[in-house]
Amino acid sequence: MTLPVTLPRFFYARPTLDVAGDLIGKVLVHHTRTGLTSGIIVEVEAYIGESDPACHAAPGPTARNAPLYGPPGLAYVYLNYGIHNLVNAVTEEEGSPAAVLIRALEPLEGEALMRARRTRGTGRAPGALSHDEICRGPGNLTRALGITLRDNRLDLTKGPLRIEDRGLPPREVEWTPRIGIRVGVEAAWRCAAVGSAAVSGRKSSGTTARQRRPG
DNA sequence: CGTTCGATGCACT
DNA sequence: GTGCATCGAACGT
């Protein structure tokens, strides 16, 4: 058991697909006044450069996508569909716009607080959420961890929003096309931990009928 | 089980 | 004014 180590800048200053694969099994942590919440990263997507039509840098530099052009290790948070905050880790070198979107976590610390945030304002009871639903999906995990637009441009290598290596065992991963985009569908730039029930999207194959009882 | 559709805010044309 | 890197309730089979 080793001490938690916040990932340093050089971790992010690499090819985005390498960073994406290596983020699986790392721990996203958010420390707020309300408390500390965290989860194991089990699903990510890479968005790479102005030539990637699904990347926010596709139109070239704008006010919104400026963090993508910044130094590696920054957080890029933006509002999607008017409702959901999505969090990315900026990769590669300054001036080279690319990032990894974090899409799902397995809840680790502060689960009660995460449940409260996820159900606040809705009619749902905190207990109605299963453990694996709490941080399943990019909009859900930011809500659970209390990540908002105010966290945009924060430095993930230090401070209240960070990603740690806690020496967790390596996970088997699978690469698939990215989810929920209209362009750039062909690239297999989504990476997910195999077998994790917290992963979003459809099951790759096999038995989806696990809900039914045997007998 | 499956698919459809409304909510909601901001960047960009 | 249009279009999203979404979510979940509502409805169809």
CSV table of C-alpha atoms (C1' of nucleotides) in Angstrom, one decimal:
chain,number,residue,atom,x,y,z
A,1,MET,CA,0.0,0.0,0.0
A,2,THR,CA,1.7,3.2,-1.2
A,3,LEU,CA,0.8,6.7,-0.4
A,4,PRO,CA,-1.5,8.5,-2.7
A,5,VAL,CA,0.4,10.5,-5.3
A,6,THR,CA,-1.1,13.3,-7.3
A,7,LEU,CA,-0.3,12.8,-11.0
A,8,PRO,CA,2.4,15.2,-12.0
A,9,ARG,CA,2.5,17.4,-15.1
A,10,PHE,CA,4.6,15.0,-17.2
A,11,PHE,CA,1.9,12.3,-16.9
A,12,TYR,CA,-0.4,14.5,-19.0
A,13,ALA,CA,2.4,15.7,-21.4
A,14,ARG,CA,2.1,12.6,-23.6
A,15,PRO,CA,0.1,11.3,-26.5
A,16,THR,CA,-3.5,11.6,-25.5
A,17,LEU,CA,-4.4,7.9,-26.2
A,18,ASP,CA,-1.6,6.9,-23.8
A,19,VAL,CA,-2.9,9.3,-21.1
A,20,ALA,CA,-6.4,8.0,-21.6
A,21,GLY,CA,-5.5,4.4,-21.2
A,22,ASP,CA,-3.3,5.2,-18.1
A,23,LEU,CA,-6.1,7.2,-16.4
A,24,ILE,CA,-8.2,4.0,-16.0
A,25,GLY,CA,-7.7,2.9,-12.4
A,26,LYS,CA,-6.6,6.4,-11.2
A,27,VAL,CA,-8.7,8.3,-8.7
A,28,LEU,CA,-10.4,11.6,-9.4
A,29,VAL,CA,-10.7,13.7,-6.2
A,30,HIS,CA,-12.7,16.8,-5.4
A,31,HIS,CA,-12.3,18.5,-2.0
A,32,THR,CA,-14.9,21.2,-1.2
A,33,ARG,CA,-16.1,22.9,1.9
A,34,THR,CA,-18.9,20.3,2.0
A,35,GLY,CA,-16.5,17.4,2.1
A,36,LEU,CA,-14.2,15.2,0.0
A,37,THR,CA,-15.6,13.0,-2.7
A,38,SER,CA,-13.7,10.7,-5.0
A,39,GLY,CA,-14.0,7.8,-7.4
A,40,ILE,CA,-11.9,5.3,-9.5
A,41,ILE,CA,-11.8,6.3,-13.2
A,42,VAL,CA,-13.3,3.5,-15.3
A,43,GLU,CA,-14.3,5.1,-18.5
A,44,VAL,CA,-12.7,7.9,-20.6
A,45,GLU,CA,-12.7,9.3,-24.1
A,46,ALA,CA,-9.9,11.0,-26.1
A,47,TYR,CA,-10.4,14.2,-28.1
A,48,ILE,CA,-7.4,15.0,-30.1
A,49,GLY,CA,-6.6,18.2,-32.0
A,50,GLU,CA,-8.2,20.5,-34.6
A,51,SER,CA,-8.4,17.6,-37.1
A,52,ASP,CA,-10.7,15.6,-34.8
A,53,PRO,CA,-14.2,16.8,-35.8
A,54,ALA,CA,-15.7,15.9,-32.4
A,55,CYS,CA,-13.0,17.9,-30.5
A,56,HIS,CA,-14.0,21.3,-29.2
A,57,ALA,CA,-10.8,22.6,-30.9
A,58,ALA,CA,-12.1,21.6,-34.3
A,59,PRO,CA,-13.2,25.2,-35.2
A,60,GLY,CA,-9.8,26.5,-34.1
A,61,PRO,CA,-9.1,28.6,-31.0
A,62,THR,CA,-12.1,30.3,-29.3
A,63,ALA,CA,-12.9,31.7,-25.9
A,64,ARG,CA,-14.5,28.5,-24.7
A,65,ASN,CA,-11.9,26.0,-25.8
A,66,ALA,CA,-8.9,28.1,-24.7
A,67,PRO,CA,-8.0,25.6,-21.9
A,68,LEU,CA,-7.4,22.9,-24.5
A,69,TYR,CA,-4.5,25.0,-25.9
A,70,GLY,CA,-3.1,25.5,-22.4
A,71,PRO,CA,-0.5,23.4,-20.5
A,72,PRO,CA,-1.1,19.7,-19.9
A,73,GLY,CA,-2.7,18.9,-16.5
A,74,LEU,CA,-5.4,21.6,-16.7
A,75,ALA,CA,-9.0,20.8,-16.1
A,76,TYR,CA,-11.3,21.7,-19.0
A,77,VAL,CA,-14.9,22.0,-17.7
A,78,TYR,CA,-17.8,23.0,-19.9
A,79,LEU,CA,-21.6,23.1,-19.9
A,80,ASN,CA,-23.2,20.6,-22.2
A,81,TYR,CA,-26.9,20.6,-23.3
A,82,GLY,CA,-27.5,23.5,-20.9
A,83,ILE,CA,-27.6,21.1,-18.0
A,84,HIS,CA,-24.5,19.0,-17.5
A,85,ASN,CA,-20.9,20.0,-16.6
A,86,LEU,CA,-18.4,17.7,-18.3
A,87,VAL,CA,-14.8,17.5,-17.0
A,88,ASN,CA,-11.7,16.8,-19.1
A,89,ALA,CA,-7.9,16.5,-18.4
A,90,VAL,CA,-5.9,18.6,-20.9
A,91,THR,CA,-3.0,16.6,-22.5
A,92,GLU,CA,0.0,16.9,-24.8
A,93,GLU,CA,2.0,20.1,-24.9
A,94,GLU,CA,0.9,23.7,-24.7
A,95,GLY,CA,-0.5,24.9,-28.0
A,96,SER,CA,-1.5,21.4,-29.0
A,97,PRO,CA,-5.3,21.1,-28.2
A,98,ALA,CA,-6.3,17.7,-26.8
A,99,ALA,CA,-7.9,16.3,-23.7
A,100,VAL,CA,-9.4,13.2,-22.1
A,101,LEU,CA,-13.1,13.3,-21.1
A,102,ILE,CA,-13.8,11.5,-17.9
A,103,ARG,CA,-17.1,9.5,-18.4
A,104,ALA,CA,-17.5,7.2,-15.3
A,105,LEU,CA,-16.2,6.5,-11.8
A,106,GLU,CA,-16.6,3.8,-9.2
A,107,PRO,CA,-17.5,5.7,-6.1
A,108,LEU,CA,-14.7,5.6,-3.5
A,109,GLU,CA,-15.0,8.3,-0.8
A,110,GLY,CA,-17.9,10.5,0.3
A,111,GLU,CA,-20.6,8.3,-1.1
A,112,ALA,CA,-23.3,9.8,1.1
A,113,LEU,CA,-22.4,13.3,-0.1
A,114,MET,CA,-22.4,12.1,-3.7
A,115,ARG,CA,-25.8,10.6,-3.3
A,116,ALA,CA,-27.2,13.8,-1.8
A,117,ARG,CA,-25.8,15.9,-4.6
A,118,ARG,CA,-27.1,13.6,-7.3
A,119,THR,CA,-30.7,13.5,-5.9
A,120,ARG,CA,-30.9,17.1,-4.7
A,121,GLY,CA,-33.7,18.9,-6.5
A,122,THR,CA,-35.1,15.7,-7.9
A,123,GLY,CA,-37.9,13.9,-6.3
A,124,ARG,CA,-35.7,10.8,-5.8
A,125,ALA,CA,-34.5,9.4,-2.5
A,126,PRO,CA,-30.7,9.1,-2.2
A,127,GLY,CA,-31.1,5.4,-1.5
A,128,ALA,CA,-32.8,4.9,-4.8
A,129,LEU,CA,-29.5,5.1,-6.6
A,130,SER,CA,-27.4,2.0,-6.8
A,131,HIS,CA,-23.7,2.3,-6.0
A,132,ASP,CA,-22.8,1.9,-9.6
A,133,GLU,CA,-25.3,4.5,-10.8
A,134,ILE,CA,-23.9,7.4,-8.7
A,135,CYS,CA,-21.0,8.3,-11.1
A,136,ARG,CA,-22.1,6.5,-14.3
A,137,GLY,CA,-22.0,9.0,-17.1
A,138,PRO,CA,-20.0,12.3,-17.6
A,139,GLY,CA,-22.8,14.5,-16.4
A,140,ASN,CA,-23.7,12.4,-13.4
A,141,LEU,CA,-20.1,12.2,-12.1
A,142,THR,CA,-19.6,15.9,-12.1
A,143,ARG,CA,-22.8,16.4,-10.3
A,144,ALA,CA,-21.8,13.8,-7.7
A,145,LEU,CA,-18.4,15.4,-7.1
A,146,GLY,CA,-19.7,18.9,-7.2
A,147,ILE,CA,-17.6,19.9,-10.3
A,148,THR,CA,-18.9,23.1,-12.0
A,149,LEU,CA,-17.8,25.7,-14.5
A,150,ARG,CA,-16.0,27.4,-11.7
A,151,ASP,CA,-13.5,24.5,-11.8
A,152,ASN,CA,-12.6,25.2,-15.4
A,153,ARG,CA,-8.9,25.8,-15.9
A,154,LEU,CA,-8.0,24.4,-12.4
A,155,ASP,CA,-4.6,22.6,-12.2
A,156,LEU,CA,-5.2,18.9,-11.8
A,157,THR,CA,-1.7,18.4,-10.6
A,158,LYS,CA,-2.4,20.3,-7.4
A,159,GLY,CA,-5.3,21.7,-5.4
A,160,PRO,CA,-8.9,20.7,-4.6
A,161,LEU,CA,-9.6,19.0,-7.9
A,162,ARG,CA,-6.9,16.5,-8.7
A,163,ILE,CA,-6.2,13.0,-10.0
A,164,GLU,CA,-4.2,10.6,-7.8
A,165,ASP,CA,-2.4,7.3,-8.3
A,166,ARG,CA,-3.3,5.2,-5.3
A,167,GLY,CA,-1.5,2.1,-6.5
A,168,LEU,CA,-4.7,0.3,-7.3
A,169,PRO,CA,-4.4,-2.9,-9.3
A,170,PRO,CA,-4.3,-2.5,-13.1
A,171,ARG,CA,-7.6,-3.0,-14.9
A,172,GLU,CA,-8.3,-4.9,-18.1
A,173,VAL,CA,-9.5,-2.3,-20.6
A,174,GLU,CA,-11.4,-2.2,-24.0
A,175,TRP,CA,-11.2,0.4,-26.7
A,176,THR,CA,-14.4,1.3,-28.6
A,177,PRO,CA,-15.8,4.2,-30.6
A,178,ARG,CA,-16.8,7.3,-28.7
A,179,ILE,CA,-20.4,7.7,-27.4
A,180,GLY,CA,-22.9,10.4,-28.0
A,181,ILE,CA,-21.1,12.3,-30.8
A,182,ARG,CA,-22.4,12.9,-34.3
A,183,VAL,CA,-19.0,13.3,-36.1
A,184,GLY,CA,-15.8,11.4,-35.6
A,185,VAL,CA,-17.7,8.3,-34.8
A,186,GLU,CA,-15.2,5.9,-36.5
A,187,ALA,CA,-12.2,6.4,-34.1
A,188,ALA,CA,-12.0,3.9,-31.3
A,189,TRP,CA,-10.9,6.5,-28.7
A,190,ARG,CA,-13.2,5.4,-25.8
A,191,CYS,CA,-11.4,3.4,-23.2
A,192,ALA,CA,-13.3,1.5,-20.4
A,193,ALA,CA,-12.5,-0.9,-17.7
A,194,VAL,CA,-13.8,-4.4,-18.6
A,195,GLY,CA,-16.5,-5.7,-16.3
A,196,SER,CA,-17.1,-2.5,-14.4
A,197,ALA,CA,-20.8,-2.0,-13.7
A,198,ALA,CA,-20.2,1.8,-13.4
A,199,VAL,CA,-19.4,2.1,-17.1
A,200,SER,CA,-21.9,4.0,-19.2
A,201,GLY,CA,-23.3,3.1,-22.6
A,202,ARG,CA,-24.4,-0.2,-24.0
A,203,LYS,CA,-22.8,-3.5,-23.1
A,204,SER,CA,-20.4,-4.4,-25.8
A,205,SER,CA,-21.8,-7.9,-26.4
A,206,GLY,CA,-23.1,-11.0,-24.7
A,207,THR,CA,-25.7,-11.4,-22.1
A,208,THR,CA,-27.5,-8.2,-21.3
A,209,ALA,CA,-30.4,-10.2,-19.7
A,210,ARG,CA,-28.7,-10.5,-16.4
A,211,GLN,CA,-31.7,-8.8,-14.8
A,212,ARG,CA,-33.7,-12.0,-15.1
A,213,ARG,CA,-33.3,-14.6,-12.4
A,214,PRO,CA,-32.2,-18.1,-13.2
A,215,GLY,CA,-34.8,-20.9,-12.8
B,1,DC,C1',-37.4,-5.1,-23.1
B,2,DG,C1',-36.9,-1.0,-26.5
B,3,DT,C1',-37.2,4.0,-28.4
B,4,DT,C1',-38.5,8.9,-28.1
B,5,DC,C1',-38.4,13.3,-26.4
B,6,DG,C1',-38.3,17.5,-23.3
B,7,DA,C1',-35.3,20.1,-20.2
B,8,DT,C1',-31.9,23.9,-20.3
B,9,DG,C1',-27.8,27.5,-21.2
B,10,DC,C1',-24.2,29.0,-23.6
B,11,DA,C1',-21.0,29.4,-27.7
B,12,DC,C1',-20.9,30.2,-32.1
B,13,DT,C1',-23.0,31.5,-37.1
C,1,DG,C1',-31.5,31.2,-34.1
C,2,DT,C1',-29.1,26.5,-34.0
C,3,DG,C1',-26.8,22.8,-32.1
C,4,DC,C1',-24.8,20.2,-28.8
C,5,DA,C1',-18.9,15.0,-25.8
C,6,DT,C1',-26.6,14.2,-21.6
C,7,DC,C1',-30.1,12.4,-18.6
C,8,DG,C1',-34.2,10.1,-17.3
C,9,DA,C1',-39.2,10.0,-17.5
C,10,DA,C1',-42.6,8.5,-20.5
C,11,DC,C1',-44.3,5.6,-23.7
C,12,DG,C1',-44.4,1.5,-27.2
C,13,DT,C1',-43.7,-3.6,-28.0
